[in-house]
Amino acid sequence: MRVISCIVTEHNLWLVLLAALMCVTGCWVTIGLLDRARKTVGVQMRGWLFLTAVAAGSSVWCTHFIAMLAYQPGAPITFDPALTMISLVIAMVGTGAGFGLALGKGRGLAPEWGGCAVGLAISAMHYTGMMAYHVAGIVEWDAFYVIASVLIAMAFSSVAVGHAVRRPYRWSHYVGIGLLVLAIVGLHFTAMAAVAVTPLSFITTGTNPDILDAMAVAVAVVGLIVAATGFASYLIDERGRLESFERLQHLALNDALTGLANRVSFNDRLDHEIERAREDQGTMTAVIVIDLDRFKEINDLRGHAAGDQALKIIARRLVKLAGDGEFVARLGGDEFAAIKRFKDQNDLLGLVSRLEKSLFEPLRIDDFESVTGASIGVAVYPRDGADRERLVSNADLAMYRAKNDVTRAVCFYESAMDETARARRALATDLRQAIDRGELSLHYQVQTSVQTGATCGYEALLRWTHPVHGMVPPAEFIPIAEENGSILSIGEWVLRTACRQAASWDNGHKIAVNLSPVQFAHANLATLVHQILVETGLSPKRLELELTESTIVADKVRTLHVLRQIKALGVTIAIDDFGTGYSSLDTLRSFPFDKIKLDRSFMADVERSPQAKAIIRAVLTLGRSLDIPVLAEGVETHVQLTILQVEGCNEAQGYFLGRPKPIDQIVLIGGPDGQDGPPAFEAPARMRAAAGWRSPP
């Protein structure tokens, strides 16, 4: 009651309200700046602590000064300017030290101890200011109220700073502001209640009361300006943080090149649409995966800058065609995706139609025009999957089906595709372990001279006996091995096994081994060939490596360089499946192949197709002109063999001459000295007679 009566009877209430406004504003800014310092480290934290100390010290000092001017002791008063300024310095330095202690590394009770230091600083500022306050009268102090004022300041400051730093509750920020206001106000007015002034009647001179009121307003204005400066710094930093956050959020959720939503945004949106479809019966969600077909050509022919420009053009087209309930994104590379919310199947078909039309429109880049085209796969929730992962996976399966089907660009997911894909994945897993399990083996098919019937060599053909599925065709497992990379270890096993078995034959016949395009991407292929030849002891001239022309076209410069390294070892090189694919004369000109293998498809039609016979004749003529022997594959009848004899073909292989067999089923033909000679497939005598062959020496 003494404190309350002091406020009511001994103060100018208008100035008390002004001091309260100054106190609340200053505490609000102070706690806000302290929170910003709490969230930073290093130099930044020290900078925010400085602003916090300035705001706190100035606002506390202004509150004290205005409240002192509001005090009416009933006697003239004056101020000591030096002590008044010292009290301001004490407020700033003391509160800064307290806040610094509160944000110290070893937290523990540091915020509370820091708050106590702030309370002591406020108390020191007040009583220093009281020393600067000179009243014309006898001043008496009540020690009880003095001690109580200091304890009030320390207690409330300790709890206020503890709440501001620890944030134990949702409203801790505002609790901290209120408690700090109570610490300042409680200190000041409890301390003023400790003062009793007995005026001295013979002293009548002092500061003009009107001037004191003006000083109070001026101090309040200056204090509010200081607080506003701190608040402005807070707002500027907050705005900068918000803009930085928005930029980072945009980068995190959008593709940097095209500006489209990225995979993260796509996943979030798809989850949202699936949840919405679950709640809204009759609503379906479609996932549309898009892969550009001929984008690599733009990169290869015009460079990556043109490729980037093409992606931007496609992105702009996708954004323009997307309507309500439709969402487009770039998942990476040349892969895009769309999401469609619909109830009527025709709405989905409409979007797919617009996508197909847009993606097949020509792209104009500078003076260059190209049509990339695209493969589009569609999966629909809930029919084709109950969650995001399954939907996207099934849409991918449909897209790959479209990519492998030249007759259409759009495929909808079908359950049979999933079963096929699962079986393919299981086969790929088993294939990685096939070598260790001893499931791989080599069969050999004889290659013979067309004119004499003599054995020229053998082609090593890979076979896989699966423990469950039995014999798996090479056409089925070789592409899988190339996709998952296991072709490297399998190809090495084939080459090493073929060379080792051929080295055990006491003859000069060649062994032909096929190479996969993937193996040419392996930098050490020439080194591997040399290592295996040394390891097995096979003469390099007895090894013939076969590759298709598509292998060369994939990376012509590098492939030809590797081939020259291999040829330098003494190994011969044959171009396989000639007559299909590119069949470029430039390839034959760029590299001196040792043999041309004519594709089996021509032999299948040679008996009834004049065009096939003409092509065979042309290839044989080309081989003679370039002095490169030609081997015809797929010889299955006597008529086919006769045609090859007439046309002057060098070598042949096929079922008519001998089927592929394992090494233990090859018949041994005796040599001139009566000992076992080279392994060979014994061509039936009727075949030799029918072909007019003479017996080999």
XYZ file of C-alpha atoms in Angstrom:
697
model
C 0.000 0.000 0.000
C 2.930 2.321 0.631
C 4.106 1.818 -2.934
C 0.627 2.364 -4.374
C 0.059 5.505 -2.297
C 3.474 6.756 -3.430
C 2.440 6.376 -7.081
C -0.966 7.976 -6.595
C -0.141 10.847 -4.245
C 3.501 11.668 -5.005
C 3.678 11.322 -8.825
C 2.312 13.055 -11.893
C 0.081 10.283 -13.232
C 0.364 11.478 -16.857
C 4.118 11.167 -16.713
C 3.749 7.814 -14.959
C 1.662 6.574 -17.909
C 4.291 7.929 -20.322
C 6.984 6.055 -18.356
C 4.848 2.898 -18.495
C 4.491 3.246 -22.277
C 8.246 3.679 -22.573
C 8.837 0.650 -20.339
C 6.465 -1.697 -22.193
C 7.769 -0.629 -25.618
C 11.392 -1.000 -24.546
C 10.850 -4.424 -22.984
C 9.010 -5.658 -26.085
C 11.890 -4.606 -28.347
C 14.479 -5.943 -25.873
C 12.985 -9.430 -25.641
C 12.605 -9.542 -29.452
C 16.272 -8.634 -29.993
C 17.341 -11.116 -27.302
C 15.411 -13.843 -29.143
C 17.245 -12.989 -32.360
C 20.596 -13.146 -30.538
C 19.555 -16.531 -29.116
C 19.144 -17.927 -32.658
C 22.570 -16.824 -33.916
C 26.209 -17.560 -33.081
C 29.580 -15.887 -33.283
C 29.847 -12.333 -34.577
C 26.168 -12.213 -35.433
C 25.177 -13.085 -31.881
C 27.498 -10.425 -30.465
C 26.001 -7.852 -32.828
C 22.460 -8.689 -31.730
C 23.565 -8.654 -28.071
C 24.903 -5.128 -28.566
C 21.577 -3.972 -30.007
C 19.762 -5.741 -27.160
C 21.918 -3.969 -24.553
C 21.383 -0.574 -26.188
C 17.621 -1.087 -26.411
C 17.346 -2.456 -22.869
C 19.659 0.083 -21.237
C 18.148 3.093 -22.979
C 14.549 2.029 -22.369
C 15.197 1.268 -18.674
C 17.036 4.553 -18.240
C 14.301 6.518 -20.042
C 11.622 4.828 -17.949
C 13.556 5.718 -14.793
C 14.218 9.310 -15.858
C 10.598 9.986 -16.873
C 9.342 8.421 -13.637
C 11.788 10.551 -11.629
C 10.467 13.653 -13.376
C 6.956 12.439 -12.499
C 7.928 12.306 -8.790
C 6.718 15.339 -6.821
C 8.791 15.649 -3.621
C 7.252 19.002 -2.644
C 10.625 20.741 -2.869
C 12.772 22.221 -5.655
C 14.979 19.683 -7.533
C 18.088 19.718 -9.745
C 20.103 16.999 -11.624
C 23.792 16.195 -11.723
C 24.417 15.681 -15.483
C 27.561 13.567 -14.976
C 25.917 11.028 -12.691
C 22.839 11.004 -14.927
C 24.947 9.960 -17.940
C 26.874 7.444 -15.838
C 23.579 5.802 -14.880
C 22.774 5.376 -18.599
C 26.148 3.711 -19.210
C 25.601 1.413 -16.215
C 22.198 0.388 -17.621
C 23.579 -0.491 -21.057
C 26.772 -2.227 -19.926
C 25.099 -4.073 -17.043
C 22.135 -5.401 -19.051
C 24.470 -6.344 -21.936
C 26.654 -8.367 -19.550
C 23.600 -10.054 -18.073
C 22.175 -11.014 -21.461
C 25.593 -12.270 -22.567
C 25.777 -14.491 -19.484
C 22.247 -15.766 -20.164
C 23.266 -16.913 -23.679
C 26.540 -18.504 -22.523
C 27.686 -21.914 -23.844
C 27.236 -23.879 -20.618
C 23.512 -23.160 -20.310
C 22.381 -24.869 -17.091
C 21.048 -22.005 -14.932
C 22.888 -19.420 -17.030
C 19.664 -17.688 -18.206
C 18.492 -17.236 -14.610
C 21.893 -15.983 -13.415
C 22.032 -13.670 -16.387
C 18.582 -12.377 -15.450
C 19.812 -11.705 -11.914
C 22.690 -9.683 -13.393
C 20.185 -7.681 -15.450
C 18.179 -6.999 -12.275
C 21.316 -5.813 -10.480
C 22.182 -3.555 -13.418
C 18.696 -2.001 -13.318
C 19.055 -1.460 -9.562
C 22.523 0.062 -9.945
C 21.211 2.359 -12.665
C 18.288 3.479 -10.452
C 20.298 4.278 -7.373
C 23.034 5.987 -9.398
C 20.288 8.095 -10.936
C 18.961 8.842 -7.455
C 22.415 10.117 -6.520
C 22.145 12.520 -9.454
C 18.704 13.631 -8.230
C 19.171 16.586 -5.879
C 16.131 17.750 -3.829
C 15.979 20.799 -1.584
C 15.168 18.941 1.604
C 16.174 16.227 4.016
C 16.049 12.782 2.307
C 15.541 9.692 4.445
C 15.710 6.087 3.188
C 13.845 3.030 4.411
C 16.309 0.138 4.184
C 13.520 -2.439 4.015
C 12.089 -0.939 0.802
C 15.568 -0.506 -0.696
C 16.374 -4.210 -0.210
C 12.906 -5.213 -1.385
C 13.305 -3.151 -4.583
C 16.608 -4.855 -5.455
C 15.200 -8.327 -4.752
C 12.104 -7.564 -6.849
C 14.289 -6.455 -9.786
C 16.536 -9.515 -9.556
C 13.702 -12.028 -9.084
C 11.469 -10.804 -11.882
C 14.431 -10.255 -14.249
C 15.709 -13.769 -13.569
C 12.371 -15.387 -14.434
C 11.843 -13.029 -17.404
C 15.186 -13.826 -19.048
C 14.767 -17.533 -18.236
C 11.463 -17.591 -20.121
C 12.852 -15.535 -22.998
C 15.838 -17.868 -23.497
C 14.372 -21.277 -22.680
C 10.913 -20.773 -24.226
C 9.250 -23.511 -22.133
C 5.734 -22.475 -23.172
C 4.046 -21.216 -26.308
C 3.522 -17.770 -24.749
C 6.952 -17.551 -23.111
C 7.898 -14.578 -25.302
C 5.055 -12.470 -23.936
C 5.542 -13.787 -20.389
C 9.159 -12.625 -20.587
C 8.071 -9.147 -21.705
C 5.539 -8.852 -18.869
C 7.958 -10.045 -16.207
C 10.685 -7.657 -17.367
C 8.187 -4.776 -17.190
C 7.323 -5.830 -13.624
C 11.037 -5.981 -12.734
C 11.618 -2.393 -13.907
C 8.391 -0.928 -12.570
C 8.575 -2.873 -9.305
C 12.144 -1.728 -8.689
C 11.467 1.918 -9.407
C 8.295 2.497 -7.460
C 9.322 0.294 -4.515
C 12.562 2.273 -4.346
C 10.650 5.543 -4.516
C 8.453 4.321 -1.655
C 11.678 4.027 0.372
C 12.285 7.780 0.065
C 10.921 10.366 2.512
C 11.664 14.044 1.787
C 11.378 16.868 4.319
C 11.552 20.170 2.370
C 13.796 22.967 3.565
C 11.788 26.157 3.384
C 14.784 28.474 3.000
C 15.703 26.865 -0.396
C 13.276 27.986 -3.068
C 15.264 27.749 -6.311
C 15.115 24.705 -8.579
C 14.314 23.542 -12.085
C 11.171 25.002 -13.621
C 8.381 22.336 -13.476
C 7.365 23.129 -17.076
C 10.915 22.433 -18.183
C 10.822 19.128 -16.295
C 7.645 18.118 -18.122
C 9.225 19.040 -21.463
C 12.333 17.032 -20.553
C 10.163 14.033 -19.762
C 8.493 14.182 -23.165
C 11.835 14.718 -24.928
C 13.418 11.778 -23.126
C 10.398 9.612 -24.014
C 10.679 10.599 -27.672
C 14.413 9.839 -27.752
C 13.844 6.541 -25.948
C 11.109 5.552 -28.360
C 13.385 6.418 -31.296
C 16.113 4.161 -29.873
C 13.584 1.372 -29.336
C 12.205 1.902 -32.848
C 15.723 1.669 -34.262
C 16.211 -1.697 -32.606
C 12.790 -2.820 -33.792
C 13.597 -1.685 -37.354
C 16.799 -3.746 -37.263
C 14.733 -6.692 -36.129
C 12.221 -6.183 -38.945
C 14.922 -5.773 -41.597
C 16.645 -8.955 -40.483
C 13.324 -10.768 -40.243
C 12.448 -9.678 -43.774
C 15.861 -10.781 -45.018
C 15.463 -14.152 -43.295
C 11.988 -14.540 -44.748
C 13.228 -13.746 -48.264
C 16.164 -16.136 -47.836
C 13.806 -18.811 -46.575
C 11.488 -18.256 -49.530
C 14.434 -18.479 -51.944
C 15.712 -21.655 -50.317
C 12.208 -23.102 -50.270
C 11.812 -22.287 -53.960
C 15.150 -23.934 -54.755
C 14.213 -26.949 -52.652
C 10.812 -27.412 -54.306
C 11.471 -26.245 -57.878
C 13.755 -27.282 -60.686
C 16.556 -24.728 -61.098
C 16.655 -24.945 -64.913
C 12.987 -24.942 -65.922
C 11.266 -23.508 -62.848
C 8.869 -26.460 -62.771
C 8.142 -28.283 -59.553
C 10.841 -30.863 -58.779
C 10.619 -34.428 -57.498
C 10.108 -33.329 -53.866
C 7.149 -31.122 -54.835
C 5.815 -33.859 -57.076
C 5.886 -36.394 -54.237
C 4.182 -33.994 -51.813
C 1.473 -33.115 -54.326
C 0.863 -36.753 -55.219
C 0.511 -37.697 -51.535
C -1.996 -34.861 -51.136
C -3.996 -35.913 -54.201
C -4.087 -39.560 -53.091
C -5.355 -38.514 -49.650
C -7.974 -36.310 -51.278
C -9.072 -39.141 -53.554
C -9.432 -41.433 -50.522
C -11.773 -38.965 -48.845
C -13.773 -38.070 -51.958
C -15.440 -41.169 -53.331
C -15.470 -41.283 -57.112
C -12.373 -39.117 -57.485
C -9.323 -40.728 -59.090
C -5.741 -39.572 -59.440
C -3.560 -40.337 -62.451
C 0.240 -40.312 -62.513
C 1.691 -39.604 -65.955
C 5.426 -40.227 -66.460
C 7.058 -38.673 -69.547
C 10.463 -39.524 -70.993
C 11.764 -37.645 -74.044
C 12.811 -40.013 -76.837
C 15.397 -38.104 -78.879
C 16.664 -35.539 -76.418
C 20.193 -37.008 -76.457
C 20.454 -36.189 -80.175
C 20.048 -32.478 -79.405
C 22.813 -32.637 -76.780
C 25.117 -34.587 -79.104
C 24.516 -32.458 -82.202
C 24.076 -28.979 -80.697
C 25.627 -29.149 -77.231
C 24.240 -28.998 -73.720
C 23.217 -25.341 -74.024
C 20.777 -26.294 -76.786
C 19.601 -29.223 -74.664
C 18.883 -26.882 -71.759
C 16.987 -24.560 -74.086
C 14.906 -27.484 -75.338
C 14.001 -28.464 -71.771
C 12.915 -24.891 -71.022
C 10.687 -24.804 -74.120
C 9.067 -28.111 -73.181
C 8.569 -26.900 -69.588
C 6.792 -23.747 -70.802
C 4.506 -25.853 -72.992
C 3.628 -28.128 -70.091
C 2.823 -25.175 -67.821
C 0.530 -23.631 -70.456
C -1.480 -26.805 -71.045
C -1.929 -27.664 -67.332
C -5.418 -26.791 -66.132
C -7.440 -27.100 -62.943
C -6.614 -30.255 -60.979
C -3.472 -30.801 -63.095
C 0.121 -30.562 -61.940
C 3.376 -30.858 -63.930
C 6.928 -31.378 -62.710
C 10.424 -32.182 -63.918
C 11.808 -35.235 -62.147
C 15.320 -34.885 -63.555
C 17.231 -35.131 -66.830
C 14.742 -35.453 -69.681
C 12.059 -37.009 -67.463
C 8.871 -35.103 -66.662
C 5.689 -36.066 -64.839
C 2.102 -34.900 -64.440
C -0.694 -35.498 -61.941
C -4.362 -35.390 -62.920
C -7.363 -35.373 -60.559
C -10.481 -36.558 -62.386
C -13.824 -38.324 -62.143
C -14.504 -38.858 -65.834
C -12.048 -40.974 -67.828
C -12.444 -38.595 -70.760
C -10.826 -35.804 -68.709
C -7.698 -37.941 -68.283
C -7.655 -38.862 -71.965
C -7.947 -35.164 -72.805
C -4.830 -34.309 -70.780
C -2.882 -37.231 -72.249
C -3.876 -36.114 -75.737
C -2.738 -32.534 -75.047
C 0.552 -33.788 -73.640
C 1.207 -36.010 -76.645
C 0.412 -33.222 -79.097
C 2.604 -30.711 -77.264
C 5.582 -33.054 -76.898
C 5.565 -33.982 -80.593
C 5.520 -30.383 -81.830
C 8.833 -29.256 -83.393
C 11.342 -27.436 -81.174
C 12.931 -24.361 -82.712
C 16.338 -23.539 -81.196
C 18.145 -20.740 -83.054
C 18.429 -22.043 -86.653
C 17.905 -25.656 -85.611
C 14.583 -27.497 -85.552
C 13.978 -30.882 -83.966
C 11.142 -33.096 -82.768
C 12.059 -34.915 -79.564
C 8.890 -36.961 -79.182
C 8.185 -38.760 -75.923
C 7.149 -42.012 -74.312
C 4.246 -41.589 -71.874
C 3.171 -44.018 -69.156
C -0.044 -43.678 -67.128
C -1.106 -45.283 -63.836
C -4.350 -44.487 -61.995
C -5.177 -44.490 -58.265
C -6.718 -46.627 -56.820
C -6.908 -49.067 -59.715
C -3.170 -49.368 -60.351
C -1.744 -48.777 -56.886
C -2.697 -47.800 -53.354
C 0.284 -45.542 -52.581
C 2.669 -43.125 -54.237
C 5.572 -45.543 -54.680
C 3.463 -48.189 -56.395
C 1.736 -45.651 -58.650
C 4.981 -44.079 -59.828
C 6.589 -47.496 -60.310
C 3.659 -48.719 -62.392
C 3.604 -45.520 -64.460
C 7.323 -46.090 -65.133
C 6.593 -49.630 -66.297
C 3.946 -48.322 -68.683
C 6.346 -45.651 -69.957
C 9.077 -48.234 -70.680
C 6.512 -50.327 -72.496
C 5.680 -47.308 -74.668
C 9.378 -46.701 -75.287
C 9.860 -50.265 -76.507
C 6.789 -50.130 -78.759
C 7.454 -48.047 -81.858
C 3.782 -48.043 -82.811
C 2.528 -45.923 -79.914
C 3.699 -43.144 -77.611
C 1.238 -43.666 -74.741
C 0.711 -46.781 -72.633
C -1.598 -47.325 -69.680
C -0.447 -49.632 -66.922
C -1.604 -53.249 -67.053
C -1.198 -55.764 -64.236
C 0.557 -58.224 -66.554
C 3.349 -55.670 -66.948
C 3.989 -55.775 -63.207
C 4.276 -59.550 -63.247
C 6.718 -59.376 -66.152
C 8.790 -56.722 -64.401
C 8.909 -58.720 -61.167
C 10.012 -61.818 -63.043
C 12.663 -59.769 -64.825
C 13.972 -58.340 -61.539
C 14.109 -61.817 -60.005
C 15.997 -63.095 -63.038
C 18.456 -60.205 -62.740
C 19.094 -61.078 -59.089
C 19.727 -64.731 -59.945
C 21.976 -63.763 -62.856
C 24.364 -61.892 -60.527
C 24.990 -65.171 -58.698
C 25.084 -67.435 -61.750
C 28.897 -67.487 -62.023
C 29.463 -68.359 -58.367
C 26.827 -71.085 -58.564
C 28.391 -72.626 -61.687
C 25.214 -72.198 -63.747
C 26.938 -70.691 -66.800
C 28.507 -72.793 -69.524
C 29.839 -72.418 -73.053
C 28.573 -74.166 -76.156
C 30.559 -74.142 -79.375
C 29.332 -73.874 -82.960
C 31.624 -74.840 -85.791
C 32.655 -72.388 -88.520
C 33.626 -74.096 -91.761
C 35.079 -73.243 -95.138
C 32.295 -73.063 -97.746
C 34.529 -74.341 -100.577
C 36.376 -77.179 -98.814
C 34.272 -78.046 -95.742
C 37.340 -77.723 -93.522
C 36.866 -76.518 -89.959
C 38.053 -72.922 -89.571
C 37.138 -72.263 -85.991
C 34.384 -72.187 -83.385
C 32.123 -69.543 -81.952
C 31.726 -69.641 -78.171
C 28.070 -69.190 -77.200
C 26.992 -68.523 -73.619
C 24.318 -70.692 -72.006
C 22.596 -70.293 -68.622
C 20.964 -73.256 -66.908
C 18.711 -71.775 -64.225
C 18.045 -74.102 -61.241
C 14.279 -73.440 -61.476
C 13.539 -72.242 -65.022
C 16.013 -74.500 -66.776
C 17.726 -73.230 -69.922
C 17.222 -69.435 -70.215
C 17.615 -68.101 -73.788
C 20.535 -65.665 -74.288
C 18.141 -63.215 -75.956
C 16.364 -63.002 -72.590
C 19.207 -62.770 -70.089
C 21.900 -60.889 -72.068
C 19.863 -57.605 -72.169
C 19.237 -57.960 -68.415
C 22.963 -58.420 -67.798
C 23.708 -55.328 -69.883
C 21.144 -53.268 -67.959
C 22.355 -54.153 -64.460
C 26.082 -54.155 -65.287
C 26.695 -57.844 -64.555
C 27.682 -58.277 -68.225
C 31.183 -57.096 -67.266
C 31.867 -60.010 -64.935
C 29.983 -62.458 -67.180
C 31.850 -61.259 -70.288
C 35.171 -61.670 -68.499
C 34.181 -65.203 -67.448
C 33.198 -66.097 -71.030
C 36.442 -64.745 -72.484
C 38.638 -66.458 -69.895
C 36.797 -69.811 -70.125
C 36.793 -69.840 -73.950
C 40.505 -69.008 -74.104
C 41.393 -71.617 -71.485
C 39.444 -74.375 -73.246
C 40.758 -73.397 -76.691
C 44.333 -73.396 -75.371
C 43.901 -77.090 -74.488
C 43.179 -77.959 -78.142
C 46.198 -79.107 -80.089
C 45.384 -77.232 -83.293
C 45.423 -73.775 -84.842
C 41.675 -73.264 -85.057
C 40.317 -69.930 -83.910
C 37.861 -69.316 -81.101
C 35.353 -66.479 -81.664
C 33.922 -64.594 -78.646
C 31.164 -61.967 -78.754
C 31.685 -58.644 -76.970
C 28.872 -56.563 -75.514
C 28.703 -52.793 -76.120
C 28.819 -52.371 -72.343
C 32.249 -53.995 -72.244
C 33.611 -51.289 -74.537
C 32.642 -48.700 -71.948
C 35.062 -50.510 -69.637
C 38.364 -48.632 -69.852
C 40.564 -51.712 -69.300
C 39.176 -54.005 -72.027
C 42.448 -54.212 -73.982
C 44.365 -54.832 -70.751
C 41.878 -57.532 -69.758
C 42.262 -59.318 -73.111
C 46.045 -59.250 -72.817
C 45.918 -60.502 -69.222
C 43.663 -63.452 -70.142
C 45.844 -64.425 -73.119
C 48.906 -64.474 -70.887
C 47.066 -66.323 -68.133
C 45.617 -69.045 -70.401
C 48.568 -69.322 -72.783
C 46.340 -68.968 -75.886
C 48.049 -67.541 -78.936
C 46.556 -64.088 -79.790
C 46.142 -65.079 -83.460
C 43.723 -67.834 -82.395
C 41.356 -65.390 -80.654
C 38.721 -63.562 -82.661
C 36.496 -60.940 -81.000
C 33.100 -60.165 -82.539
C 31.172 -56.903 -82.119
C 28.157 -55.319 -83.776
C 28.310 -52.043 -85.655
C 25.956 -50.423 -83.130
C 28.742 -50.839 -80.574
C 31.006 -48.655 -82.701
C 28.363 -46.033 -83.452
C 27.647 -45.509 -79.724
C 31.108 -43.941 -79.257
C 33.041 -44.281 -82.483
C 36.285 -42.534 -81.524
C 36.744 -44.375 -78.254
C 35.649 -47.776 -79.592
C 38.015 -47.630 -82.553
C 40.843 -46.643 -80.217
C 40.161 -49.709 -78.030
C 39.919 -51.936 -81.116
C 43.320 -50.745 -82.334
C 44.801 -51.574 -78.930
C 43.318 -55.080 -79.089
C 44.420 -55.606 -82.693
C 47.945 -54.578 -81.705
C 47.991 -57.658 -79.452
C 47.563 -59.872 -82.544
C 43.877 -60.585 -81.908
C 41.547 -60.519 -84.935
C 38.325 -58.478 -85.031
C 35.082 -59.435 -86.791
C 32.079 -57.193 -87.379
C 28.934 -59.153 -86.487
C 25.344 -59.004 -87.868
C 26.480 -57.021 -90.904
C 23.668 -55.996 -93.231
C 21.296 -54.891 -90.464
C 21.253 -51.650 -88.489
C 23.678 -49.026 -89.805
C 25.832 -51.131 -92.189
C 27.925 -48.063 -92.873
C 30.735 -48.296 -95.406
C 32.503 -45.620 -93.395
C 32.837 -48.112 -90.535
C 34.651 -50.574 -92.814
C 36.826 -47.740 -94.077
C 37.671 -46.426 -90.592
C 38.871 -49.750 -89.234
C 40.458 -52.744 -90.994
C 38.241 -55.594 -89.790
C 39.514 -59.134 -90.230
C 36.111 -60.643 -91.004
C 32.556 -59.662 -91.931
C 29.768 -61.824 -90.493
C 26.659 -61.640 -92.667
C 23.473 -61.530 -90.604
C 21.391 -64.745 -90.501
C 18.232 -62.934 -91.612
C 19.480 -62.814 -95.197
C 20.126 -66.566 -95.307
C 16.567 -67.234 -94.095
C 15.154 -65.421 -97.174
C 17.800 -66.208 -99.774
C 15.897 -69.181 -101.317
C 12.760 -67.168 -102.081
C 13.866 -63.532 -102.114
C 15.868 -62.144 -105.065
C 16.524 -59.034 -102.965
C 18.142 -61.085 -100.177
C 20.308 -62.904 -102.727
C 21.309 -59.583 -104.283
C 22.325 -58.190 -100.895
C 24.409 -61.303 -100.158
C 26.107 -60.978 -103.535
C 26.806 -57.275 -102.864
C 28.315 -57.930 -99.450
C 30.489 -60.736 -100.822
C 31.684 -58.456 -103.629
C 32.428 -55.731 -101.084
C 34.402 -58.206 -98.986
C 36.490 -59.299 -101.960
C 37.123 -55.665 -102.929
C 38.329 -54.821 -99.425
C 40.126 -58.159 -99.065
C 38.002 -59.028 -96.015
C 36.670 -62.616 -95.749
C 32.896 -62.979 -95.253
C 31.213 -65.545 -92.985
C 27.506 -66.265 -93.510
C 25.469 -67.105 -90.403
C 22.274 -69.138 -90.225
C 22.956 -71.755 -92.911
C 20.227 -74.352 -92.375
C 19.688 -76.056 -95.766
C 21.648 -77.616 -98.592
C 20.257 -75.018 -101.047
C 21.547 -72.152 -98.912
C 24.985 -73.715 -98.755
C 24.991 -74.242 -102.540
C 24.139 -70.570 -103.131
C 27.029 -69.526 -100.920
C 29.373 -71.790 -102.861
C 28.230 -70.335 -106.158
C 28.558 -66.736 -104.894
C 32.041 -67.382 -103.548
C 31.428 -66.984 -99.792
C 34.435 -67.750 -97.617
C 32.988 -69.317 -94.448
C 29.665 -70.403 -93.009
C 28.037 -71.551 -89.797
C 24.571 -72.766 -88.979
C 22.473 -75.761 -87.959
C 23.091 -77.484 -91.316
C 26.805 -77.579 -90.514
C 26.571 -78.186 -86.790
C 24.492 -77.149 -83.806
C 26.047 -75.486 -80.741
C 27.218 -78.173 -78.309
C 29.091 -78.293 -75.008
C 32.770 -79.150 -75.141
C 32.260 -82.726 -73.911
C 29.920 -83.534 -76.829
C 32.352 -82.523 -79.556
C 33.648 -85.514 -81.578
C 37.430 -85.838 -81.716
C 38.770 -86.400 -85.243
C 42.121 -88.142 -85.435
C 45.137 -86.255 -86.710
C 47.648 -87.430 -89.371
C 49.773 -89.221 -86.819
C 46.906 -91.296 -85.555
C 46.649 -89.365 -82.302
C 43.656 -87.358 -81.253
C 43.453 -84.221 -83.261
C 41.548 -81.008 -82.728
C 38.012 -81.107 -81.418
C 35.521 -80.702 -84.221
C 31.891 -81.162 -85.107
C 31.699 -84.136 -87.394
C 29.743 -82.961 -90.403
C 27.565 -85.819 -91.696
C 28.997 -87.548 -94.760
C 25.774 -86.940 -96.718
C 26.250 -83.193 -96.185
C 29.773 -83.308 -97.528
C 28.690 -85.358 -100.521
C 25.696 -83.158 -101.226
C 27.820 -80.059 -101.071
C 30.498 -81.591 -103.267
C 33.143 -81.118 -100.603
C 36.386 -82.953 -100.755
C 37.672 -84.491 -97.558
C 39.963 -82.198 -95.622
C 43.601 -83.285 -95.435
